[in-house]
PDB file of C-alpha atoms in Angstrom:
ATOM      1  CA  UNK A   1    -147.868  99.761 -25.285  1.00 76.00           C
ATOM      2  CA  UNK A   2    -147.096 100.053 -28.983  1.00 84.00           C
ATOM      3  CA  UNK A   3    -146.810  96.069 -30.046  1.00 87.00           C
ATOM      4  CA  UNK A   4    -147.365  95.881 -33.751  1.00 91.00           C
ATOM      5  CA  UNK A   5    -149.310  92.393 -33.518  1.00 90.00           C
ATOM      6  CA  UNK A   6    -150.119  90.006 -30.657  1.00 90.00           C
ATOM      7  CA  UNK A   7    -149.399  86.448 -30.557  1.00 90.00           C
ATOM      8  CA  UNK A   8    -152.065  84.821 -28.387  1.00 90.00           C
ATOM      9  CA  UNK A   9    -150.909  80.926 -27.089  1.00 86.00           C
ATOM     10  CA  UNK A  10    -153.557  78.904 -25.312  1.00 81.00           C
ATOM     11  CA  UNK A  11    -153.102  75.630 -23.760  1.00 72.00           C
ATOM     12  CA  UNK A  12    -155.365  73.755 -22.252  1.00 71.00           C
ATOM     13  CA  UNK A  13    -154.980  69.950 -21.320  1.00 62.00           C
ATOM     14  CA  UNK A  14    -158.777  68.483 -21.911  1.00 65.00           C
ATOM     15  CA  UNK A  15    -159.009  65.653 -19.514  1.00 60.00           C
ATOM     16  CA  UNK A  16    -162.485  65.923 -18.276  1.00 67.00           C
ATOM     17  CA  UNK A  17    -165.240  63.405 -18.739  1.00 68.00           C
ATOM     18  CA  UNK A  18    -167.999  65.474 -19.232  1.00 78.00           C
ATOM     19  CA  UNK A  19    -165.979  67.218 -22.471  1.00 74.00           C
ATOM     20  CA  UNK A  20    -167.841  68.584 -25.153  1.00 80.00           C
ATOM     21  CA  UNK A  21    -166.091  67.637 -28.611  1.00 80.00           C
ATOM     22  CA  UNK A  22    -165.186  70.945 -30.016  1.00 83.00           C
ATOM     23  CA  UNK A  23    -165.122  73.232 -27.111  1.00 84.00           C
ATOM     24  CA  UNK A  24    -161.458  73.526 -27.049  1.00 84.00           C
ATOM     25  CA  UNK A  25    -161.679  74.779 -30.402  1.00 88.00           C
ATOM     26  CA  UNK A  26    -164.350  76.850 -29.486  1.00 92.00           C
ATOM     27  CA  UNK A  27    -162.618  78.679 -26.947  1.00 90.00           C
ATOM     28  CA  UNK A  28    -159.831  79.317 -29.345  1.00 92.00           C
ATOM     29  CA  UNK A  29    -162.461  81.428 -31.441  1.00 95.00           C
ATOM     30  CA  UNK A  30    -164.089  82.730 -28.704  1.00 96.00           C
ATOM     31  CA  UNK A  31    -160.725  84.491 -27.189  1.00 95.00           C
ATOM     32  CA  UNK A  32    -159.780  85.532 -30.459  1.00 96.00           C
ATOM     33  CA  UNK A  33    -163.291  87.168 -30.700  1.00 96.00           C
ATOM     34  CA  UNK A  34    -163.106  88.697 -27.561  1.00 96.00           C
ATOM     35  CA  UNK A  35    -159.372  90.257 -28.618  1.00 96.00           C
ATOM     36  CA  UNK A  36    -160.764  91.662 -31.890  1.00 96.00           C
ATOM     37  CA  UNK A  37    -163.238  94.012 -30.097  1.00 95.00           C
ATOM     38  CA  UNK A  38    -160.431  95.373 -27.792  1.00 94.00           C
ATOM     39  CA  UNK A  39    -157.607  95.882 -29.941  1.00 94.00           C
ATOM     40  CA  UNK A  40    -157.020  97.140 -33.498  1.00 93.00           C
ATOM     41  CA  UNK A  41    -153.341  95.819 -34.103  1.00 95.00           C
ATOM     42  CA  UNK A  42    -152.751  92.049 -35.777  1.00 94.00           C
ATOM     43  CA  UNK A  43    -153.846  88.840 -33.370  1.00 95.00           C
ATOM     44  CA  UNK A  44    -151.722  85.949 -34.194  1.00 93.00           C
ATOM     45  CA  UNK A  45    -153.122  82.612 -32.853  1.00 92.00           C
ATOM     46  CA  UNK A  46    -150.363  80.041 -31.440  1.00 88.00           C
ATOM     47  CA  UNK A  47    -151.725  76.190 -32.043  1.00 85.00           C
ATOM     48  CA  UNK A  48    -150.755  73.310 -30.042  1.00 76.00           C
ATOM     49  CA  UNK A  49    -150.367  70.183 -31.887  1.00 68.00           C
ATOM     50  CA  UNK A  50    -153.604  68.590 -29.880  1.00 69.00           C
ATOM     51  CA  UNK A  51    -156.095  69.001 -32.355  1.00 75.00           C
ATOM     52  CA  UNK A  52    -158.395  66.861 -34.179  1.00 75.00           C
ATOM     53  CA  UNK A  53    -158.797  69.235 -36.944  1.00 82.00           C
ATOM     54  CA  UNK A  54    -156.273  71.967 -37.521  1.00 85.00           C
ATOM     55  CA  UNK A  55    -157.578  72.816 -40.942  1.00 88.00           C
ATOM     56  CA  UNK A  56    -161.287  73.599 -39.690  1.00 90.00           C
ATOM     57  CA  UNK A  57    -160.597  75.870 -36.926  1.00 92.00           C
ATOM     58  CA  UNK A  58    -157.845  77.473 -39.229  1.00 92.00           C
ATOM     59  CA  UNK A  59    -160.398  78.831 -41.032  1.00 94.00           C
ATOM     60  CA  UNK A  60    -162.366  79.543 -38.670  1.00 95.00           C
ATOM     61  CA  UNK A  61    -160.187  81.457 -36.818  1.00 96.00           C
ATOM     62  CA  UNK A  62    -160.067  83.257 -40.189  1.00 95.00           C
ATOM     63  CA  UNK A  63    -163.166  84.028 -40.579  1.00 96.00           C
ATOM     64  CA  UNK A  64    -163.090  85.695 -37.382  1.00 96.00           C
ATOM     65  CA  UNK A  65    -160.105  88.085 -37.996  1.00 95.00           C
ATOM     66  CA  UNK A  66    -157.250  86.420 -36.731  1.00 95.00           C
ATOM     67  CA  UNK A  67    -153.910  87.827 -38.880  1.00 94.00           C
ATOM     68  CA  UNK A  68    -151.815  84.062 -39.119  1.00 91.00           C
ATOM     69  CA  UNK A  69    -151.576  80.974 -37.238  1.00 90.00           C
ATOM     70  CA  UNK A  70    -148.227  79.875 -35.742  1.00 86.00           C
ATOM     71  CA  UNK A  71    -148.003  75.769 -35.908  1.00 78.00           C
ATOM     72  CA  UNK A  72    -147.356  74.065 -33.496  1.00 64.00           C
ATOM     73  CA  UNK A  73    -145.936  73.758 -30.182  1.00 50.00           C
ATOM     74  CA  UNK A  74    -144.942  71.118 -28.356  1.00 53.00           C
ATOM     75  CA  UNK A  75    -147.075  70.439 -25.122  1.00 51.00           C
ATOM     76  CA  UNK A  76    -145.323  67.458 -24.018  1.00 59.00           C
ATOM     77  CA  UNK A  77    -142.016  69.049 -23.534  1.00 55.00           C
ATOM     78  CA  UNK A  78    -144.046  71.953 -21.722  1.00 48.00           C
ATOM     79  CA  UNK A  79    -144.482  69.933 -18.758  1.00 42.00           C
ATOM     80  CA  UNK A  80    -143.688  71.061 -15.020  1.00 33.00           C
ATOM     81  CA  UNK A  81    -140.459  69.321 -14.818  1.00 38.00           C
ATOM     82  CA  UNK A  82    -136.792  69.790 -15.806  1.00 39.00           C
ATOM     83  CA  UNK A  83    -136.026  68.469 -18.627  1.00 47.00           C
ATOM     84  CA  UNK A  84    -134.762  69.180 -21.977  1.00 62.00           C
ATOM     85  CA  UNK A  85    -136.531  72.710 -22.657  1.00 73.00           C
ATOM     86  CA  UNK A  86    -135.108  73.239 -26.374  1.00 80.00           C
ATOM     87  CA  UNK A  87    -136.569  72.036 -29.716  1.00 83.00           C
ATOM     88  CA  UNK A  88    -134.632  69.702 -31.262  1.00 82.00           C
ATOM     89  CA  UNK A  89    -134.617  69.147 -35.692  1.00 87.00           C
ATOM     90  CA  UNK A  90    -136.339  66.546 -35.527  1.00 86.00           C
ATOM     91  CA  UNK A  91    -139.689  68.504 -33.766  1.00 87.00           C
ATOM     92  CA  UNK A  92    -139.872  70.465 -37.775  1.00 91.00           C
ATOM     93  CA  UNK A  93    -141.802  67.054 -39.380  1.00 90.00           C
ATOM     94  CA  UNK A  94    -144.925  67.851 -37.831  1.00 86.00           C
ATOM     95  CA  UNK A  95    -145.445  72.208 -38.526  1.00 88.00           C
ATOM     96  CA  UNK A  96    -144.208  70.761 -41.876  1.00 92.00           C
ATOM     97  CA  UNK A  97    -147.013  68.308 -42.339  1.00 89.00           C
ATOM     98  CA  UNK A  98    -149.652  71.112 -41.102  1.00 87.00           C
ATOM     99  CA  UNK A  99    -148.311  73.728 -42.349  1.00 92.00           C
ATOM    100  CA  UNK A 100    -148.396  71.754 -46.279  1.00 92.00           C
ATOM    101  CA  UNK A 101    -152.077  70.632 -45.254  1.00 89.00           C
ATOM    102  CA  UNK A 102    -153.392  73.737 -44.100  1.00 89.00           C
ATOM    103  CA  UNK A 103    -152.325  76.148 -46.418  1.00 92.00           C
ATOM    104  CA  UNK A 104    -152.993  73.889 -49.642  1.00 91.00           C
ATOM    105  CA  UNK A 105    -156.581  74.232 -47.954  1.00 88.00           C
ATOM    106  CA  UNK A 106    -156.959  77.302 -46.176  1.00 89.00           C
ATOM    107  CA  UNK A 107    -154.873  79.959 -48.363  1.00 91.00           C
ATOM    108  CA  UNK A 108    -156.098  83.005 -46.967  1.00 92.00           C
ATOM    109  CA  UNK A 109    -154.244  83.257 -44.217  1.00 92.00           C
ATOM    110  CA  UNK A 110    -150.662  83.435 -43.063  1.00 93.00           C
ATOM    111  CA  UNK A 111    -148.587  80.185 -41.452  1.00 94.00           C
ATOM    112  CA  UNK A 112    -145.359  80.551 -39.430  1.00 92.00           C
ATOM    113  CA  UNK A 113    -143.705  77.355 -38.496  1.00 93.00           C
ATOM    114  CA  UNK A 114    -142.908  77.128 -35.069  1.00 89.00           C
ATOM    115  CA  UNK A 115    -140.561  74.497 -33.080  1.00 89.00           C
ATOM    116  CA  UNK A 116    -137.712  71.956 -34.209  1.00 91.00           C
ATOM    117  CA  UNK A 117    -135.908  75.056 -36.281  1.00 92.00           C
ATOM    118  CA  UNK A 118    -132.339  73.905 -36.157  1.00 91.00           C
ATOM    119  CA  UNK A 119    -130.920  75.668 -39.079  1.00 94.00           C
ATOM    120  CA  UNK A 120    -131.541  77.240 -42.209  1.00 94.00           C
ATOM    121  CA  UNK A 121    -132.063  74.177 -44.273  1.00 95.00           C
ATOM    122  CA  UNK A 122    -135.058  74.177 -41.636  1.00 95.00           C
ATOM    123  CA  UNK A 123    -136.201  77.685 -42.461  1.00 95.00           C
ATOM    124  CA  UNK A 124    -136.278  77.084 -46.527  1.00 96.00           C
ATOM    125  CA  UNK A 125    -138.447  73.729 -45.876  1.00 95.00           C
ATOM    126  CA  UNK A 126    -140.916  75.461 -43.534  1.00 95.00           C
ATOM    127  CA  UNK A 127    -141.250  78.385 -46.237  1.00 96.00           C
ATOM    128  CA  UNK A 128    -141.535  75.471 -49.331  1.00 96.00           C
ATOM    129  CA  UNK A 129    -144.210  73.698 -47.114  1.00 95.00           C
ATOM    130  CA  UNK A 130    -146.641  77.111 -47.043  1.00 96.00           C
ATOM    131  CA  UNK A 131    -145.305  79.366 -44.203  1.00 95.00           C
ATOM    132  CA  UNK A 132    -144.645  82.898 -44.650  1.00 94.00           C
ATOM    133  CA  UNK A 133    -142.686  83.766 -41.342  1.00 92.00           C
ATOM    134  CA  UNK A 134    -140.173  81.145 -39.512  1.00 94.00           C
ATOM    135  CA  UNK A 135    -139.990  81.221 -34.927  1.00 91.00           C
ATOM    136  CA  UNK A 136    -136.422  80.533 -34.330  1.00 91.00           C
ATOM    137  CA  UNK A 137    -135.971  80.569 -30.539  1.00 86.00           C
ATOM    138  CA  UNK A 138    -134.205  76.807 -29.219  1.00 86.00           C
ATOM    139  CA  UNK A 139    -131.115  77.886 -32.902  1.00 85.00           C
ATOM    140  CA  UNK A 140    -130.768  80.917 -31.225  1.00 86.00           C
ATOM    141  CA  UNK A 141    -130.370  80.228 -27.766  1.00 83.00           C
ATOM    142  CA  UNK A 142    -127.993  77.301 -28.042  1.00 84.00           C
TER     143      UNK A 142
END
């Protein structure tokens, strides 16, 4: 349809018993994989902020051709009720922390900073902290 990159979001609430540590993580690799052999444009992976390890599956997601990472969203406000919808400043602390951890370790790739963006005092930290490209939506929309 002539999209210059695609921004894949997955969410998935594990609440089974029978869970297998890591296949959540899995699956993120194993979409991304699937992607890769169809298209030839940039795949962006959207992370929730439910992960053990960020930093590991970073990498691996890496390794297996994904463009950047966008960090994070919020899943709790993504609920099936009304309520407030929009970020607020206060939802920046935690891309920030991520975003500092995982691209002091995993430099090869691209970070955006995504949710709590309130301003451009928010856009200059989430650059300073390691991301290369800023999601303003909740700013813009209010």
């Amino acid at each position: 349809a002539g999209a210059d990159a695609l921004e894949i979001n997955i969410l998935a609430l594990q609440s089974e018993l029978q869970y297998t540590y890591g296949s959540f993580e899995q699956r993120h690799i194993d979409i991304l994989r699937r992607i890769k052999q169809t298209v030839n444009i940039p795949v962006i992976m959207k992370l929730g902020d439910n992960l053990t390890n960020p930093v590991v599956l970073i990498d691996q997601l890496y390794a297996n051709g994904a463009a950047a990472v966008v960090l994070f969203i919020n899943i709790e406000k993504m609920e099936h009720m009304s309520g407030e919808i929009f970020s607020n400043a206060s939802d920046l602390a935690n891309p920030l922390r991520w975003i500092g951890i995982a691209s002091a370790v995993v430099d090869k790739i691209d970070y955006a900073a995504s949710g709590g963006v309130a301003n451009a005092e928010s856009v200059v930290k989430a650059i300073l902290a390691g991301a290369s490209a800023v999601e303003v939506c909740s700013a813009v929309y209010l």
